[in-house]
Structures are given as C-alpha cells and as structure tokens.
mmCIF file of N, CA and C in Angstrom:
data_model
loop_
_atom_site.group_PDB
_atom_site.id
_atom_site.type_symbol
_atom_site.label_atom_id
_atom_site.label_comp_id
_atom_site.label_asym_id
_atom_site.label_seq_id
_atom_site.Cartn_x
_atom_site.Cartn_y
_atom_site.Cartn_z
ATOM 1 N N MET E 1 -1.375 6.103 308.696
ATOM 2 C CA MET E 1 -1.888 5.285 309.783
ATOM 3 C C MET E 1 -2.030 3.848 309.303
ATOM 4 N N VAL E 2 -1.715 2.942 310.165
ATOM 5 C CA VAL E 2 -1.803 1.525 309.845
ATOM 6 C C VAL E 2 -3.267 1.099 309.903
ATOM 7 N N ALA E 3 -3.700 0.385 308.879
ATOM 8 C CA ALA E 3 -5.084 -0.075 308.834
ATOM 9 C C ALA E 3 -5.395 -0.936 310.046
ATOM 10 N N GLY E 4 -6.544 -0.702 310.633
ATOM 11 C CA GLY E 4 -6.980 -1.507 311.765
ATOM 12 C C GLY E 4 -6.529 -0.993 313.117
ATOM 13 N N LEU E 5 -5.644 0.007 313.141
ATOM 14 C CA LEU E 5 -5.165 0.519 314.423
ATOM 15 C C LEU E 5 -5.884 1.792 314.866
ATOM 16 N N SER E 6 -6.808 2.279 314.060
ATOM 17 C CA SER E 6 -7.505 3.506 314.428
ATOM 18 C C SER E 6 -8.293 3.341 315.721
ATOM 19 N N CYS E 7 -8.704 2.120 316.026
ATOM 20 C CA CYS E 7 -9.456 1.896 317.258
ATOM 21 C C CYS E 7 -8.574 2.076 318.493
ATOM 22 N N LEU E 8 -7.260 2.091 318.314
ATOM 23 C CA LEU E 8 -6.353 2.267 319.440
ATOM 24 C C LEU E 8 -6.060 3.736 319.730
ATOM 25 N N THR E 9 -6.461 4.614 318.820
ATOM 26 C CA THR E 9 -6.235 6.039 318.998
ATOM 27 C C THR E 9 -7.433 6.643 319.716
ATOM 28 N N PRO E 10 -7.199 7.306 320.856
ATOM 29 C CA PRO E 10 -8.342 7.889 321.559
ATOM 30 C C PRO E 10 -9.022 8.954 320.706
ATOM 31 N N GLU E 11 -10.338 8.953 320.764
ATOM 32 C CA GLU E 11 -11.105 9.930 320.009
ATOM 33 C C GLU E 11 -10.968 11.299 320.663
ATOM 34 N N ARG E 12 -10.792 12.323 319.853
ATOM 35 C CA ARG E 12 -10.669 13.681 320.364
ATOM 36 C C ARG E 12 -12.029 14.168 320.841
ATOM 37 N N VAL E 13 -12.057 14.724 322.025
ATOM 38 C CA VAL E 13 -13.295 15.238 322.608
ATOM 39 C C VAL E 13 -13.409 16.714 322.243
ATOM 40 N N PRO E 14 -14.513 17.119 321.619
ATOM 41 C CA PRO E 14 -14.662 18.533 321.262
ATOM 42 C C PRO E 14 -14.869 19.393 322.508
ATOM 43 N N SER E 15 -14.367 20.601 322.445
ATOM 44 C CA SER E 15 -14.545 21.529 323.562
ATOM 45 C C SER E 15 -15.966 22.083 323.543
ATOM 46 N N PRO E 16 -16.438 22.584 324.689
ATOM 47 C CA PRO E 16 -17.746 23.244 324.698
ATOM 48 C C PRO E 16 -17.786 24.405 323.704
ATOM 49 N N GLY E 17 -16.652 25.087 323.546
ATOM 50 C CA GLY E 17 -16.592 26.195 322.590
ATOM 51 C C GLY E 17 -16.820 25.741 321.162
ATOM 52 N N GLU E 18 -16.231 24.606 320.798
ATOM 53 C CA GLU E 18 -16.439 24.060 319.456
ATOM 54 C C GLU E 18 -17.905 23.678 319.255
ATOM 55 N N LEU E 19 -18.481 23.054 320.262
ATOM 56 C CA LEU E 19 -19.883 22.648 320.171
ATOM 57 C C LEU E 19 -20.801 23.863 320.075
ATOM 58 N N LEU E 20 -20.493 24.892 320.856
ATOM 59 C CA LEU E 20 -21.305 26.107 320.833
ATOM 60 C C LEU E 20 -21.169 26.816 319.483
ATOM 61 N N ARG E 21 -19.958 26.880 318.956
ATOM 62 C CA ARG E 21 -19.736 27.495 317.638
ATOM 63 C C ARG E 21 -20.548 26.762 316.571
ATOM 64 N N THR E 22 -20.535 25.439 316.616
ATOM 65 C CA THR E 22 -21.300 24.639 315.659
ATOM 66 C C THR E 22 -22.794 24.922 315.786
ATOM 67 N N GLU E 23 -23.273 25.037 317.017
ATOM 68 C CA GLU E 23 -24.694 25.322 317.245
ATOM 69 C C GLU E 23 -25.070 26.699 316.705
ATOM 70 N N LEU E 24 -24.211 27.679 316.910
ATOM 71 C CA LEU E 24 -24.483 29.021 316.380
ATOM 72 C C LEU E 24 -24.534 28.995 314.856
ATOM 73 N N GLU E 25 -23.598 28.300 314.235
ATOM 74 C CA GLU E 25 -23.585 28.194 312.773
ATOM 75 C C GLU E 25 -24.851 27.512 312.275
ATOM 76 N N ARG E 26 -25.268 26.465 312.964
ATOM 77 C CA ARG E 26 -26.479 25.732 312.574
ATOM 78 C C ARG E 26 -27.706 26.634 312.605
ATOM 79 N N ARG E 27 -27.753 27.507 313.603
ATOM 80 C CA ARG E 27 -28.893 28.410 313.760
ATOM 81 C C ARG E 27 -28.757 29.701 312.957
ATOM 82 N N GLY E 28 -27.558 29.955 312.428
ATOM 83 C CA GLY E 28 -27.330 31.202 311.712
ATOM 84 C C GLY E 28 -27.219 32.398 312.641
ATOM 85 N N TRP E 29 -26.766 32.155 313.876
ATOM 86 C CA TRP E 29 -26.653 33.212 314.879
ATOM 87 C C TRP E 29 -25.207 33.683 314.979
ATOM 88 N N SER E 30 -25.064 34.947 315.316
ATOM 89 C CA SER E 30 -23.741 35.494 315.610
ATOM 90 C C SER E 30 -23.462 35.349 317.104
ATOM 91 N N GLN E 31 -22.215 35.546 317.477
ATOM 92 C CA GLN E 31 -21.863 35.542 318.896
ATOM 93 C C GLN E 31 -22.590 36.666 319.620
ATOM 94 N N SER E 32 -22.730 37.808 318.958
ATOM 95 C CA SER E 32 -23.406 38.936 319.610
ATOM 96 C C SER E 32 -24.887 38.641 319.835
ATOM 97 N N LYS E 33 -25.526 37.917 318.921
ATOM 98 C CA LYS E 33 -26.934 37.554 319.120
ATOM 99 C C LYS E 33 -27.069 36.620 320.317
ATOM 100 N N LEU E 34 -26.173 35.638 320.415
ATOM 101 C CA LEU E 34 -26.231 34.725 321.555
ATOM 102 C C LEU E 34 -26.010 35.486 322.855
ATOM 103 N N ALA E 35 -25.042 36.392 322.866
ATOM 104 C CA ALA E 35 -24.771 37.184 324.067
ATOM 105 C C ALA E 35 -26.012 37.969 324.479
ATOM 106 N N LEU E 36 -26.669 38.590 323.519
ATOM 107 C CA LEU E 36 -27.876 39.368 323.799
ATOM 108 C C LEU E 36 -28.985 38.481 324.364
ATOM 109 N N LEU E 37 -29.226 37.341 323.731
ATOM 110 C CA LEU E 37 -30.282 36.432 324.184
ATOM 111 C C LEU E 37 -29.990 35.844 325.565
ATOM 112 N N CYS E 38 -28.708 35.642 325.853
ATOM 113 C CA CYS E 38 -28.310 35.052 327.136
ATOM 114 C C CYS E 38 -28.164 36.093 328.244
ATOM 115 N N GLY E 39 -28.091 37.357 327.872
ATOM 116 C CA GLY E 39 -27.888 38.389 328.877
ATOM 117 C C GLY E 39 -26.478 38.386 329.445
ATOM 118 N N VAL E 40 -25.517 38.000 328.613
ATOM 119 C CA VAL E 40 -24.107 38.003 329.018
ATOM 120 C C VAL E 40 -23.341 38.881 328.034
ATOM 121 N N SER E 41 -22.111 39.185 328.372
ATOM 122 C CA SER E 41 -21.310 40.034 327.491
ATOM 123 C C SER E 41 -20.829 39.249 326.274
ATOM 124 N N MET E 42 -20.558 39.998 325.231
ATOM 125 C CA MET E 42 -19.972 39.409 324.025
ATOM 126 C C MET E 42 -18.617 38.789 324.369
ATOM 127 N N THR E 43 -17.899 39.405 325.299
ATOM 128 C CA THR E 43 -16.600 38.882 325.733
ATOM 129 C C THR E 43 -16.753 37.490 326.327
ATOM 130 N N THR E 44 -17.787 37.289 327.140
ATOM 131 C CA THR E 44 -18.033 35.980 327.745
ATOM 132 C C THR E 44 -18.248 34.923 326.668
ATOM 133 N N VAL E 45 -19.116 35.216 325.721
ATOM 134 C CA VAL E 45 -19.399 34.261 324.640
ATOM 135 C C VAL E 45 -18.127 33.980 323.842
ATOM 136 N N ASN E 46 -17.391 35.018 323.501
ATOM 137 C CA ASN E 46 -16.169 34.844 322.723
ATOM 138 C C ASN E 46 -15.139 34.018 323.469
ATOM 139 N N ARG E 47 -15.011 34.231 324.760
ATOM 140 C CA ARG E 47 -14.032 33.462 325.543
ATOM 141 C C ARG E 47 -14.407 31.989 325.621
ATOM 142 N N VAL E 48 -15.701 31.698 325.730
ATOM 143 C CA VAL E 48 -16.134 30.293 325.742
ATOM 144 C C VAL E 48 -15.834 29.656 324.385
ATOM 145 N N ILE E 49 -16.202 30.340 323.318
ATOM 146 C CA ILE E 49 -16.014 29.789 321.976
ATOM 147 C C ILE E 49 -14.536 29.607 321.638
ATOM 148 N N SER E 50 -13.690 30.489 322.156
ATOM 149 C CA SER E 50 -12.252 30.379 321.876
ATOM 150 C C SER E 50 -11.514 29.553 322.934
ATOM 151 N N ASN E 51 -12.270 28.867 323.781
ATOM 152 C CA ASN E 51 -11.720 27.953 324.798
ATOM 153 C C ASN E 51 -10.856 28.652 325.839
ATOM 154 N N ARG E 52 -11.139 29.907 326.099
ATOM 155 C CA ARG E 52 -10.413 30.628 327.148
ATOM 156 C C ARG E 52 -11.243 30.743 328.419
ATOM 157 N N ARG E 53 -12.452 30.222 328.390
ATOM 158 C CA ARG E 53 -13.321 30.224 329.560
ATOM 159 C C ARG E 53 -14.179 28.970 329.509
ATOM 160 N N GLY E 54 -14.353 28.358 330.665
ATOM 161 C CA GLY E 54 -15.197 27.173 330.744
ATOM 162 C C GLY E 54 -16.654 27.538 330.982
ATOM 163 N N ILE E 55 -17.463 26.521 331.110
ATOM 164 C CA ILE E 55 -18.891 26.690 331.364
ATOM 165 C C ILE E 55 -19.127 26.701 332.866
ATOM 166 N N THR E 56 -19.837 27.703 333.334
ATOM 167 C CA THR E 56 -20.216 27.796 334.743
ATOM 168 C C THR E 56 -21.637 27.265 334.901
ATOM 169 N N PRO E 57 -22.043 26.927 336.119
ATOM 170 C CA PRO E 57 -23.431 26.495 336.315
ATOM 171 C C PRO E 57 -24.445 27.540 335.836
ATOM 172 N N ARG E 58 -24.151 28.818 336.071
ATOM 173 C CA ARG E 58 -25.070 29.874 335.626
ATOM 174 C C ARG E 58 -25.164 29.898 334.103
ATOM 175 N N LEU E 59 -24.019 29.826 333.421
ATOM 176 C CA LEU E 59 -24.031 29.848 331.961
ATOM 177 C C LEU E 59 -24.717 28.603 331.405
ATOM 178 N N ASP E 60 -24.529 27.465 332.046
ATOM 179 C CA ASP E 60 -25.214 26.243 331.630
ATOM 180 C C ASP E 60 -26.728 26.443 331.685
ATOM 181 N N ALA E 61 -27.211 27.049 332.768
ATOM 182 C CA ALA E 61 -28.652 27.286 332.925
ATOM 183 C C ALA E 61 -29.176 28.236 331.850
ATOM 184 N N VAL E 62 -28.401 29.264 331.546
ATOM 185 C CA VAL E 62 -28.815 30.233 330.526
ATOM 186 C C VAL E 62 -28.825 29.581 329.142
ATOM 187 N N LEU E 63 -27.787 28.811 328.824
ATOM 188 C CA LEU E 63 -27.739 28.130 327.528
ATOM 189 C C LEU E 63 -28.871 27.114 327.410
ATOM 190 N N HIS E 64 -29.204 26.458 328.501
ATOM 191 C CA HIS E 64 -30.342 25.525 328.520
ATOM 192 C C HIS E 64 -31.619 26.260 328.124
ATOM 193 N N ARG E 65 -31.823 27.432 328.717
ATOM 194 C CA ARG E 65 -33.037 28.212 328.448
ATOM 195 C C ARG E 65 -33.054 28.737 327.009
ATOM 196 N N VAL E 66 -31.947 29.284 326.554
ATOM 197 C CA VAL E 66 -31.895 29.934 325.242
ATOM 198 C C VAL E 66 -31.824 28.928 324.091
ATOM 199 N N LEU E 67 -31.047 27.871 324.264
ATOM 200 C CA LEU E 67 -30.832 26.913 323.175
ATOM 201 C C LEU E 67 -31.739 25.689 323.252
ATOM 202 N N GLY E 68 -32.392 25.502 324.394
ATOM 203 C CA GLY E 68 -33.263 24.347 324.540
ATOM 204 C C GLY E 68 -32.517 23.050 324.789
ATOM 205 N N SER E 69 -31.295 23.153 325.260
ATOM 206 C CA SER E 69 -30.510 21.953 325.569
ATOM 207 C C SER E 69 -30.968 21.361 326.898
ATOM 208 N N GLU E 70 -30.547 20.158 327.155
ATOM 209 C CA GLU E 70 -30.875 19.509 328.423
ATOM 210 C C GLU E 70 -30.193 20.244 329.573
ATOM 211 N N PRO E 71 -30.840 20.314 330.737
ATOM 212 C CA PRO E 71 -30.165 20.911 331.897
ATOM 213 C C PRO E 71 -28.883 20.136 332.206
ATOM 214 N N GLY E 72 -27.798 20.853 332.413
ATOM 215 C CA GLY E 72 -26.523 20.217 332.724
ATOM 216 C C GLY E 72 -25.711 19.783 331.517
ATOM 217 N N TYR E 73 -26.278 19.905 330.326
ATOM 218 C CA TYR E 73 -25.588 19.451 329.113
ATOM 219 C C TYR E 73 -24.244 20.141 328.928
ATOM 220 N N TRP E 74 -24.219 21.471 329.042
ATOM 221 C CA TRP E 74 -22.987 22.221 328.785
ATOM 222 C C TRP E 74 -21.950 21.987 329.869
ATOM 223 N N LEU E 75 -22.398 21.818 331.110
ATOM 224 C CA LEU E 75 -21.454 21.485 332.185
ATOM 225 C C LEU E 75 -20.830 20.115 331.941
ATOM 226 N N ALA E 76 -21.652 19.163 331.518
ATOM 227 C CA ALA E 76 -21.139 17.818 331.233
ATOM 228 C C ALA E 76 -20.135 17.853 330.080
ATOM 229 N N CYS E 77 -20.421 18.639 329.047
ATOM 230 C CA CYS E 77 -19.478 18.782 327.929
ATOM 231 C C CYS E 77 -18.168 19.375 328.418
ATOM 232 N N ASN E 78 -18.275 20.370 329.289
ATOM 233 C CA ASN E 78 -17.085 21.022 329.839
ATOM 234 C C ASN E 78 -16.256 20.029 330.651
ATOM 235 N N GLN E 79 -16.918 19.244 331.490
ATOM 236 C CA GLN E 79 -16.212 18.266 332.320
ATOM 237 C C GLN E 79 -15.562 17.181 331.470
ATOM 238 N N ARG E 80 -16.278 16.700 330.467
ATOM 239 C CA ARG E 80 -15.735 15.660 329.582
ATOM 240 C C ARG E 80 -14.504 16.193 328.836
ATOM 241 N N TYR E 81 -14.587 17.432 328.361
ATOM 242 C CA TYR E 81 -13.458 18.034 327.650
ATOM 243 C C TYR E 81 -12.258 18.190 328.579
ATOM 244 N N ARG E 82 -12.476 18.697 329.780
ATOM 245 C CA ARG E 82 -11.380 18.893 330.736
ATOM 246 C C ARG E 82 -10.741 17.552 331.114
ATOM 247 N N ARG E 83 -11.564 16.518 331.297
ATOM 248 C CA ARG E 83 -11.020 15.189 331.595
ATOM 249 C C ARG E 83 -10.147 14.693 330.449
ATOM 250 N N SER E 84 -10.574 14.968 329.220
ATOM 251 C CA SER E 84 -9.789 14.511 328.066
ATOM 252 C C SER E 84 -8.428 15.193 328.009
ATOM 253 N N LEU E 85 -8.336 16.370 328.610
ATOM 254 C CA LEU E 85 -7.062 17.097 328.667
ATOM 255 C C LEU E 85 -6.257 16.734 329.902
ATOM 256 N N GLY E 86 -6.863 15.944 330.791
ATOM 257 C CA GLY E 86 -6.191 15.578 332.030
ATOM 258 C C GLY E 86 -6.283 16.644 333.096
ATOM 259 N N VAL E 87 -7.289 17.518 332.989
ATOM 260 C CA VAL E 87 -7.483 18.588 333.968
ATOM 261 C C VAL E 87 -8.594 18.174 334.911
ATOM 262 N N ARG E 88 -8.318 18.236 336.198
ATOM 263 C CA ARG E 88 -9.330 17.867 337.186
ATOM 264 C C ARG E 88 -10.287 19.024 337.398
ATOM 265 N N SER E 89 -11.557 18.698 337.555
ATOM 266 C CA SER E 89 -12.564 19.716 337.840
ATOM 267 C C SER E 89 -12.449 20.156 339.283
ATOM 268 N N ALA E 90 -12.706 21.419 339.513
ATOM 269 C CA ALA E 90 -12.711 21.932 340.888
ATOM 270 C C ALA E 90 -13.971 21.454 341.580
ATOM 271 N N GLY E 91 -13.851 21.195 342.871
ATOM 272 C CA GLY E 91 -15.045 20.842 343.627
ATOM 273 C C GLY E 91 -15.065 19.478 344.033
#
C-alpha cells in the first residue's frame, strides 16, 4: 500500500456476527450458553455468528436484556453492515 493513501480505502464494517462472537469471547461464554440465556435455539445463535442470519427486532431486544447493550444497538449494527455491503434494508 502506498503511504498516505490508507485514508482513501473504506474501512471494513464488522458484521453483527463478528461483534457477537467477540462479545462471547470477552465474557468467556459459549454459543450454547448465549442461546440458553436468550431463550433461542443454538442454530439461531450460530447462524447470526456465521453471518447467515441477520438481527431481528426480537433478537435485538433479547440481546439488549441479556448482554446489557443499548436498545437498538444490534439492529443498528446489522443495518450498518448491510449498507456496507450495498444491501438495502427491508421496510
């Protein structure tokens, strides 16, 4: 990379799955523990973490309660990530 041109490269936006994986690692939690605490299936958690499923309003509310995040935080992360990919949000 040419020195001084890094500011011209758009910054990569992390997916909600990447952020959630990092949060689980920080807390020392497994995907199954998060699923149990959230009252969702292990499949749901795994699909979010592997970027095969987005964040729904219901899941955002549950993650807010379980992780102590701000209300709407996970939805906003999901929207920002989708915009970075050029995908329009439904609605």
